[in-house]
PDB file of C-alpha atoms in Angstrom:
ATOM      1  CA  MET R 191      14.975  31.185 -93.858  1.00  0.00           C
ATOM      2  CA  TYR R 192      12.272  29.262 -92.018  1.00  0.00           C
ATOM      3  CA  GLY R 193      13.854  26.632 -89.793  1.00  0.00           C
ATOM      4  CA  THR R 194      12.804  23.005 -90.052  1.00  0.00           C
ATOM      5  CA  GLY R 195      11.519  23.118 -86.492  1.00  0.00           C
ATOM      6  CA  ASP R 196       9.168  26.020 -87.065  1.00  0.00           C
ATOM      7  CA  GLY R 197       5.470  25.463 -86.641  1.00  0.00           C
ATOM      8  CA  LEU R 198       2.731  27.293 -88.454  1.00  0.00           C
ATOM      9  CA  ARG R 199       0.426  30.003 -87.150  1.00  0.00           C
ATOM     10  CA  LEU R 200      -3.000  29.444 -88.716  1.00  0.00           C
ATOM     11  CA  PHE R 201      -5.634  32.176 -88.530  1.00  0.00           C
ATOM     12  CA  VAL R 202      -9.227  30.970 -88.978  1.00  0.00           C
ATOM     13  CA  PHE R 203     -11.894  33.421 -90.201  1.00  0.00           C
ATOM     14  CA  HIS R 204     -15.528  32.550 -89.470  1.00  0.00           C
ATOM     15  CA  HIS R 205     -18.656  32.586 -91.609  1.00  0.00           C
ATOM     16  CA  ALA R 206     -21.441  35.179 -91.846  1.00  0.00           C
ATOM     17  CA  GLY R 207     -23.417  35.561 -88.641  1.00  0.00           C
ATOM     18  CA  GLY R 208     -21.005  33.284 -86.806  1.00  0.00           C
ATOM     19  CA  SER R 209     -18.098  33.449 -84.408  1.00  0.00           C
ATOM     20  CA  HIS R 210     -15.086  31.351 -83.459  1.00  0.00           C
ATOM     21  CA  LEU R 211     -17.344  28.918 -81.579  1.00  0.00           C
ATOM     22  CA  LEU R 212     -18.097  26.674 -84.578  1.00  0.00           C
ATOM     23  CA  TYR R 213     -14.338  26.098 -84.906  1.00  0.00           C
ATOM     24  CA  ARG R 214     -13.514  25.700 -81.225  1.00  0.00           C
ATOM     25  CA  ASP R 215     -12.396  22.043 -81.580  1.00  0.00           C
ATOM     26  CA  TRP R 216     -10.048  22.748 -84.466  1.00  0.00           C
ATOM     27  CA  PRO R 217      -6.876  23.566 -82.474  1.00  0.00           C
ATOM     28  CA  ARG R 218      -6.785  20.088 -80.936  1.00  0.00           C
ATOM     29  CA  LEU R 219      -7.531  18.413 -84.284  1.00  0.00           C
ATOM     30  CA  LEU R 220      -4.720  20.139 -86.171  1.00  0.00           C
ATOM     31  CA  PRO R 221      -0.974  19.474 -85.714  1.00  0.00           C
ATOM     32  CA  ALA R 222       0.207  20.084 -82.173  1.00  0.00           C
ATOM     33  CA  SER R 223       3.085  22.240 -83.445  1.00  0.00           C
ATOM     34  CA  TRP R 224       0.656  24.720 -85.001  1.00  0.00           C
ATOM     35  CA  ASP R 225      -0.526  27.865 -83.296  1.00  0.00           C
ATOM     36  CA  VAL R 226      -4.198  27.972 -84.335  1.00  0.00           C
ATOM     37  CA  ARG R 227      -5.881  31.353 -83.815  1.00  0.00           C
ATOM     38  CA  LEU R 228      -9.697  31.425 -83.996  1.00  0.00           C
ATOM     39  CA  LEU R 229     -10.773  34.959 -84.850  1.00  0.00           C
ATOM     40  CA  ASP R 230     -13.961  36.920 -84.206  1.00  0.00           C
ATOM     41  CA  ALA R 231     -15.255  39.818 -86.241  1.00  0.00           C
ATOM     42  CA  PRO R 232     -16.309  42.857 -84.178  1.00  0.00           C
ATOM     43  CA  GLY R 233     -19.623  42.318 -82.452  1.00  0.00           C
ATOM     44  CA  ARG R 234     -19.146  38.520 -82.212  1.00  0.00           C
ATOM     45  CA  GLY R 235     -17.796  36.084 -79.683  1.00  0.00           C
ATOM     46  CA  ARG R 236     -14.989  37.645 -77.706  1.00  0.00           C
ATOM     47  CA  LEU R 237     -15.541  41.010 -79.451  1.00  0.00           C
ATOM     48  CA  THR R 238     -19.253  41.288 -78.682  1.00  0.00           C
ATOM     49  CA  GLY R 239     -18.899  44.797 -77.317  1.00  0.00           C
ATOM     50  CA  GLU R 240     -17.329  46.254 -80.474  1.00  0.00           C
ATOM     51  CA  PRO R 241     -19.373  47.805 -83.316  1.00  0.00           C
ATOM     52  CA  GLN R 242     -20.077  45.533 -86.246  1.00  0.00           C
ATOM     53  CA  ILE R 243     -18.480  46.250 -89.625  1.00  0.00           C
ATOM     54  CA  ASP R 244     -20.556  45.800 -92.786  1.00  0.00           C
ATOM     55  CA  ASP R 245     -17.868  46.456 -95.402  1.00  0.00           C
ATOM     56  CA  ALA R 246     -15.415  43.710 -96.421  1.00  0.00           C
ATOM     57  CA  HIS R 247     -12.528  46.064 -97.179  1.00  0.00           C
ATOM     58  CA  ALA R 248     -12.967  47.725 -93.779  1.00  0.00           C
ATOM     59  CA  LEU R 249     -13.223  44.387 -91.941  1.00  0.00           C
ATOM     60  CA  ALA R 250     -10.044  43.121 -93.607  1.00  0.00           C
ATOM     61  CA  ALA R 251      -8.332  46.374 -92.615  1.00  0.00           C
ATOM     62  CA  PHE R 252      -9.538  45.839 -89.040  1.00  0.00           C
ATOM     63  CA  PHE R 253      -7.852  42.423 -88.961  1.00  0.00           C
ATOM     64  CA  ARG R 254      -4.735  43.808 -90.651  1.00  0.00           C
ATOM     65  CA  ARG R 255      -4.317  46.294 -87.812  1.00  0.00           C
ATOM     66  CA  ARG R 256      -5.313  43.867 -85.065  1.00  0.00           C
ATOM     67  CA  LEU R 257      -3.049  41.046 -86.230  1.00  0.00           C
ATOM     68  CA  ALA R 258      -0.070  43.152 -87.297  1.00  0.00           C
ATOM     69  CA  ALA R 259       2.177  41.986 -84.462  1.00  0.00           C
ATOM     70  CA  ASP R 260       1.305  38.318 -85.086  1.00  0.00           C
ATOM     71  CA  LEU R 261       1.928  38.224 -88.848  1.00  0.00           C
ATOM     72  CA  SER R 262       5.506  37.085 -88.394  1.00  0.00           C
ATOM     73  CA  GLY R 263       7.233  33.808 -89.050  1.00  0.00           C
ATOM     74  CA  PRO R 264       5.298  31.347 -91.189  1.00  0.00           C
ATOM     75  CA  PHE R 265       1.558  32.009 -91.020  1.00  0.00           C
ATOM     76  CA  ALA R 266      -1.462  30.973 -93.057  1.00  0.00           C
ATOM     77  CA  PHE R 267      -5.123  31.927 -93.454  1.00  0.00           C
ATOM     78  CA  PHE R 268      -8.182  29.685 -93.610  1.00  0.00           C
ATOM     79  CA  GLY R 269     -11.633  31.168 -94.103  1.00  0.00           C
ATOM     80  CA  HIS R 270     -15.073  29.666 -94.478  1.00  0.00           C
ATOM     81  CA  SER R 271     -17.737  31.432 -96.578  1.00  0.00           C
ATOM     82  CA  MET R 272     -17.603  35.091 -95.494  1.00  0.00           C
ATOM     83  CA  GLY R 273     -14.360  34.221 -93.742  1.00  0.00           C
ATOM     84  CA  ALA R 274     -12.855  33.120 -97.055  1.00  0.00           C
ATOM     85  CA  LEU R 275     -13.721  36.489 -98.559  1.00  0.00           C
ATOM     86  CA  ILE R 276     -12.049  38.281 -95.636  1.00  0.00           C
ATOM     87  CA  ALA R 277      -8.967  36.041 -95.818  1.00  0.00           C
ATOM     88  CA  TYR R 278      -8.655  36.846 -99.530  1.00  0.00           C
ATOM     89  CA  GLU R 279      -9.204  40.582 -99.073  1.00  0.00           C
ATOM     90  CA  LEU R 280      -6.739  40.710 -96.178  1.00  0.00           C
ATOM     91  CA  THR R 281      -4.131  38.915 -98.287  1.00  0.00           C
ATOM     92  CA  GLN R 282      -4.621  41.436-101.081  1.00  0.00           C
ATOM     93  CA  GLN R 283      -4.229  44.335 -98.646  1.00  0.00           C
ATOM     94  CA  LEU R 284      -1.016  42.879 -97.227  1.00  0.00           C
ATOM     95  CA  ALA R 285       0.368  42.422-100.742  1.00  0.00           C
ATOM     96  CA  ALA R 286      -0.581  45.963-101.772  1.00  0.00           C
ATOM     97  CA  GLU R 287       1.285  47.415 -98.790  1.00  0.00           C
ATOM     98  CA  GLY R 288       4.370  45.232 -99.191  1.00  0.00           C
ATOM     99  CA  HIS R 289       3.876  43.241 -95.994  1.00  0.00           C
ATOM    100  CA  ARG R 290       4.798  39.625 -95.424  1.00  0.00           C
ATOM    101  CA  LEU R 291       2.240  37.281 -96.966  1.00  0.00           C
ATOM    102  CA  PRO R 292       0.756  34.023 -95.719  1.00  0.00           C
ATOM    103  CA  VAL R 293       2.588  30.904 -96.860  1.00  0.00           C
ATOM    104  CA  TRP R 294      -0.767  29.278 -97.669  1.00  0.00           C
ATOM    105  CA  LEU R 295      -4.377  30.253 -98.178  1.00  0.00           C
ATOM    106  CA  GLY R 296      -7.331  27.908 -97.646  1.00  0.00           C
ATOM    107  CA  LEU R 297     -10.723  29.104 -98.886  1.00  0.00           C
ATOM    108  CA  SER R 298     -13.922  27.209 -98.111  1.00  0.00           C
ATOM    109  CA  ALA R 299     -17.450  27.534 -99.551  1.00  0.00           C
ATOM    110  CA  ARG R 300     -16.772  30.829-101.281  1.00  0.00           C
ATOM    111  CA  GLY R 301     -16.985  31.405-105.017  1.00  0.00           C
ATOM    112  CA  ALA R 302     -14.231  33.109-106.967  1.00  0.00           C
ATOM    113  CA  PRO R 303     -14.422  36.916-107.261  1.00  0.00           C
ATOM    114  CA  ARG R 304     -16.860  38.435-109.738  1.00  0.00           C
ATOM    115  CA  PRO R 305     -16.289  42.048-110.843  1.00  0.00           C
ATOM    116  CA  GLN R 306     -20.047  42.689-110.686  1.00  0.00           C
ATOM    117  CA  GLY R 307     -20.477  41.047-107.266  1.00  0.00           C
ATOM    118  CA  GLU R 308     -22.786  38.206-106.320  1.00  0.00           C
ATOM    119  CA  GLY R 309     -25.988  39.690-107.682  1.00  0.00           C
ATOM    120  CA  THR R 310     -28.034  38.643-104.635  1.00  0.00           C
ATOM    121  CA  ARG R 311     -29.811  40.592-101.882  1.00  0.00           C
ATOM    122  CA  ARG R 312     -30.360  37.996 -99.202  1.00  0.00           C
ATOM    123  CA  HIS R 313     -29.668  40.580 -96.525  1.00  0.00           C
ATOM    124  CA  ALA R 314     -32.882  42.390 -97.538  1.00  0.00           C
ATOM    125  CA  LEU R 315     -35.186  39.357 -97.520  1.00  0.00           C
ATOM    126  CA  PRO R 316     -38.218  39.427 -95.209  1.00  0.00           C
ATOM    127  CA  ASP R 317     -37.640  37.560 -91.970  1.00  0.00           C
ATOM    128  CA  GLU R 318     -39.542  34.420 -92.967  1.00  0.00           C
ATOM    129  CA  GLU R 319     -37.767  34.092 -96.323  1.00  0.00           C
ATOM    130  CA  LEU R 320     -34.393  34.707 -94.728  1.00  0.00           C
ATOM    131  CA  ARG R 321     -35.027  32.067 -92.071  1.00  0.00           C
ATOM    132  CA  LEU R 322     -35.934  29.536 -94.781  1.00  0.00           C
ATOM    133  CA  HIS R 323     -32.786  30.392 -96.709  1.00  0.00           C
ATOM    134  CA  LEU R 324     -30.606  30.016 -93.606  1.00  0.00           C
ATOM    135  CA  ALA R 325     -32.251  26.707 -92.738  1.00  0.00           C
ATOM    136  CA  ALA R 326     -31.398  25.395 -96.223  1.00  0.00           C
ATOM    137  CA  MET R 327     -27.793  26.547 -95.832  1.00  0.00           C
ATOM    138  CA  GLY R 328     -27.330  25.003 -92.387  1.00  0.00           C
ATOM    139  CA  GLY R 329     -24.924  26.404 -89.838  1.00  0.00           C
ATOM    140  CA  THR R 330     -27.496  28.494 -87.945  1.00  0.00           C
ATOM    141  CA  PRO R 331     -28.924  26.719 -84.890  1.00  0.00           C
ATOM    142  CA  LEU R 332     -32.561  25.807 -85.447  1.00  0.00           C
ATOM    143  CA  GLU R 333     -33.538  27.351 -82.135  1.00  0.00           C
ATOM    144  CA  VAL R 334     -32.326  30.722 -83.445  1.00  0.00           C
ATOM    145  CA  LEU R 335     -34.534  30.365 -86.521  1.00  0.00           C
ATOM    146  CA  ARG R 336     -37.595  29.204 -84.559  1.00  0.00           C
ATOM    147  CA  ASP R 337     -37.506  31.320 -81.416  1.00  0.00           C
ATOM    148  CA  PRO R 338     -38.669  34.935 -82.030  1.00  0.00           C
ATOM    149  CA  ASP R 339     -36.583  36.330 -79.187  1.00  0.00           C
ATOM    150  CA  LEU R 340     -33.407  34.571 -80.316  1.00  0.00           C
ATOM    151  CA  TRP R 341     -34.058  35.590 -83.914  1.00  0.00           C
ATOM    152  CA  GLU R 342     -34.423  39.218 -82.877  1.00  0.00           C
ATOM    153  CA  MET R 343     -31.075  38.931 -81.078  1.00  0.00           C
ATOM    154  CA  PHE R 344     -29.101  37.281 -83.889  1.00  0.00           C
ATOM    155  CA  ALA R 345     -30.783  38.607 -87.052  1.00  0.00           C
ATOM    156  CA  PRO R 346     -28.911  41.973 -87.094  1.00  0.00           C
ATOM    157  CA  ALA R 347     -25.528  40.214 -87.210  1.00  0.00           C
ATOM    158  CA  LEU R 348     -26.721  37.849 -89.919  1.00  0.00           C
ATOM    159  CA  ARG R 349     -28.052  40.682 -92.059  1.00  0.00           C
ATOM    160  CA  ASN R 350     -24.915  42.743 -91.423  1.00  0.00           C
ATOM    161  CA  ASP R 351     -22.666  39.973 -92.705  1.00  0.00           C
ATOM    162  CA  LEU R 352     -24.839  39.097 -95.673  1.00  0.00           C
ATOM    163  CA  ARG R 353     -24.792  42.785 -96.638  1.00  0.00           C
ATOM    164  CA  LEU R 354     -20.996  42.751 -96.316  1.00  0.00           C
ATOM    165  CA  VAL R 355     -20.695  39.747 -98.643  1.00  0.00           C
ATOM    166  CA  GLU R 356     -23.223  40.998-101.183  1.00  0.00           C
ATOM    167  CA  SER R 357     -21.845  44.540-101.376  1.00  0.00           C
ATOM    168  CA  TRP R 358     -18.207  43.487-101.845  1.00  0.00           C
ATOM    169  CA  ARG R 359     -16.525  44.043-105.185  1.00  0.00           C
ATOM    170  CA  PRO R 360     -12.905  43.114-105.938  1.00  0.00           C
ATOM    171  CA  LEU R 361     -10.686  46.107-106.523  1.00  0.00           C
ATOM    172  CA  PRO R 362      -9.932  46.588-110.236  1.00  0.00           C
ATOM    173  CA  GLY R 363      -6.568  45.147-111.215  1.00  0.00           C
ATOM    174  CA  ALA R 364      -6.196  42.969-108.128  1.00  0.00           C
ATOM    175  CA  PRO R 365      -3.169  40.731-108.786  1.00  0.00           C
ATOM    176  CA  ASP R 366      -3.290  36.958-108.745  1.00  0.00           C
ATOM    177  CA  LEU R 367      -2.484  35.324-105.426  1.00  0.00           C
ATOM    178  CA  ARG R 368       1.189  34.380-105.164  1.00  0.00           C
ATOM    179  CA  MET R 369       1.035  31.771-102.395  1.00  0.00           C
ATOM    180  CA  PRO R 370      -0.313  28.193-102.697  1.00  0.00           C
ATOM    181  CA  LEU R 371      -4.102  28.150-102.633  1.00  0.00           C
ATOM    182  CA  ASN R 372      -6.453  25.288-101.824  1.00  0.00           C
ATOM    183  CA  VAL R 373     -10.230  25.510-102.081  1.00  0.00           C
ATOM    184  CA  TYR R 374     -12.773  23.350-100.236  1.00  0.00           C
ATOM    185  CA  GLY R 375     -16.512  22.814-100.555  1.00  0.00           C
ATOM    186  CA  GLY R 376     -19.532  20.559-100.169  1.00  0.00           C
ATOM    187  CA  HIS R 377     -21.159  18.620-103.004  1.00  0.00           C
ATOM    188  CA  GLY R 378     -24.600  19.629-101.730  1.00  0.00           C
ATOM    189  CA  ASP R 379     -23.941  23.338-101.163  1.00  0.00           C
ATOM    190  CA  VAL R 380     -27.063  25.289-102.191  1.00  0.00           C
ATOM    191  CA  VAL R 381     -25.141  28.589-102.212  1.00  0.00           C
ATOM    192  CA  VAL R 382     -21.874  27.913-104.060  1.00  0.00           C
ATOM    193  CA  ALA R 383     -21.689  25.605-107.075  1.00  0.00           C
ATOM    194  CA  PRO R 384     -18.502  23.563-107.686  1.00  0.00           C
ATOM    195  CA  GLU R 385     -17.665  25.568-110.810  1.00  0.00           C
ATOM    196  CA  ARG R 386     -17.635  28.770-108.748  1.00  0.00           C
ATOM    197  CA  LEU R 387     -15.176  27.142-106.376  1.00  0.00           C
ATOM    198  CA  ALA R 388     -13.016  25.887-109.232  1.00  0.00           C
ATOM    199  CA  GLY R 389     -12.966  29.441-110.593  1.00  0.00           C
ATOM    200  CA  TRP R 390     -10.346  30.356-107.992  1.00  0.00           C
ATOM    201  CA  GLN R 391      -7.681  28.813-110.216  1.00  0.00           C
ATOM    202  CA  GLU R 392      -8.110  31.893-112.429  1.00  0.00           C
ATOM    203  CA  HIS R 393      -6.941  34.063-109.526  1.00  0.00           C
ATOM    204  CA  ALA R 394      -3.933  32.117-108.243  1.00  0.00           C
ATOM    205  CA  ARG R 395      -0.490  31.459-109.630  1.00  0.00           C
ATOM    206  CA  ARG R 396      -0.178  28.297-107.515  1.00  0.00           C
ATOM    207  CA  PHE R 397      -3.628  26.729-107.380  1.00  0.00           C
ATOM    208  CA  MET R 398      -3.167  23.472-105.471  1.00  0.00           C
ATOM    209  CA  GLY R 399      -6.579  21.960-106.028  1.00  0.00           C
ATOM    210  CA  LEU R 400     -10.250  21.860-105.127  1.00  0.00           C
ATOM    211  CA  ARG R 401     -11.266  19.379-102.402  1.00  0.00           C
ATOM    212  CA  MET R 402     -14.951  18.423-102.341  1.00  0.00           C
ATOM    213  CA  PHE R 403     -16.739  16.701 -99.445  1.00  0.00           C
ATOM    214  CA  ASP R 404     -20.134  15.206 -98.746  1.00  0.00           C
ATOM    215  CA  GLY R 405     -22.527  17.754 -97.295  1.00  0.00           C
ATOM    216  CA  GLY R 406     -23.782  21.263 -97.876  1.00  0.00           C
ATOM    217  CA  HIS R 407     -22.534  24.760 -97.189  1.00  0.00           C
ATOM    218  CA  PHE R 408     -21.395  23.681 -93.708  1.00  0.00           C
ATOM    219  CA  TYR R 409     -20.099  20.297 -94.871  1.00  0.00           C
ATOM    220  CA  PHE R 410     -17.656  20.011 -91.955  1.00  0.00           C
ATOM    221  CA  GLN R 411     -20.016  20.889 -89.119  1.00  0.00           C
ATOM    222  CA  ALA R 412     -20.908  17.335 -88.066  1.00  0.00           C
ATOM    223  CA  ASP R 413     -17.359  16.022 -88.450  1.00  0.00           C
ATOM    224  CA  PRO R 414     -14.490  18.413 -89.243  1.00  0.00           C
ATOM    225  CA  VAL R 415     -11.831  15.686 -89.309  1.00  0.00           C
ATOM    226  CA  PRO R 416     -11.944  14.911 -93.078  1.00  0.00           C
ATOM    227  CA  LEU R 417     -11.535  18.593 -93.900  1.00  0.00           C
ATOM    228  CA  LEU R 418      -8.832  19.197 -91.313  1.00  0.00           C
ATOM    229  CA  GLU R 419      -6.801  16.213 -92.495  1.00  0.00           C
ATOM    230  CA  HIS R 420      -6.627  17.873 -95.907  1.00  0.00           C
ATOM    231  CA  VAL R 421      -5.917  21.279 -94.383  1.00  0.00           C
ATOM    232  CA  ALA R 422      -3.024  19.818 -92.389  1.00  0.00           C
ATOM    233  CA  ARG R 423      -1.519  18.140 -95.460  1.00  0.00           C
ATOM    234  CA  ASP R 424      -2.076  21.068 -97.811  1.00  0.00           C
ATOM    235  CA  ALA R 425      -0.741  23.750 -95.478  1.00  0.00           C
ATOM    236  CA  SER R 426       2.204  21.571 -94.421  1.00  0.00           C
ATOM    237  CA  ALA R 427       3.191  21.103 -98.066  1.00  0.00           C
ATOM    238  CA  ALA R 428       3.050  24.868 -98.586  1.00  0.00           C
ATOM    239  CA  LEU R 429       5.092  25.443 -95.443  1.00  0.00           C
ATOM    240  CA  ALA R 430       7.743  22.976 -96.642  1.00  0.00           C
ATOM    241  CA  ALA R 431       7.967  24.867 -99.924  1.00  0.00           C
ATOM    242  CA  ALA R 432       8.244  28.197 -98.067  1.00  0.00           C
ATOM    243  CA  ARG R 433      11.055  26.827 -95.912  1.00  0.00           C
ATOM    244  CA  ALA R 434      12.960  25.915 -99.060  1.00  0.00           C
ATOM    245  CA  VAL R 435      12.947  29.458-100.415  1.00  0.00           C
ATOM    246  CA  GLY R 436      12.652  31.588 -97.250  1.00  0.00           C
ATOM    247  CA  PRO R 437      10.005  34.150 -96.193  1.00  0.00           C
ATOM    248  CA  ALA R 438       8.032  36.042 -98.827  1.00  0.00           C
TER     249      ALA R 438
END
């Protein structure tokens, strides 16, 4: 059984083209008893020297191996955009192999799975069109979009991650998620419509609600507190339920 004094280990998965840096203030804004782990995909942040991965199944498998020793006690996943896809895929891989599952899953700015995929090819857009698209989404520093040298440095990672997202297909027969699931998004998101977010209830046995905020795809960037207040309440409720029944 989970003891009443146990905290929660929360793993945070970043968006396409990003790193842990956008989320660096989150550990101090979430409950002090939580162990908040900000992750980087290979080739980003603290893993800059490692080769990038452009396949979602392979990236989830990378995290499954890397985090294996830390997926003990009560833990949870939160992912934003591409990170939500990886959190979902990692959860499915853990379930398929009979491993312990997260007590809660938080997915942000990512539409529910479609068997045919997203049907977009943003990763193949010409540079100018891609920069305009990224500017509309937000999240990418304007200096990266305007400075040719910075763009040349960051564009490969952006295209890599967009290719990863756009090439992903859910595995046939993937079971519904068993743990509590909350979904979050921005009213002004130009990438993911609210109905795509709400579609996650079709893939979860314990869908705990869709929380919508003012803003676009990166609705929390200017002020993460409103989002994190909900994350703290939602994940804490799931943890309380997990304590009542014991580990999955």
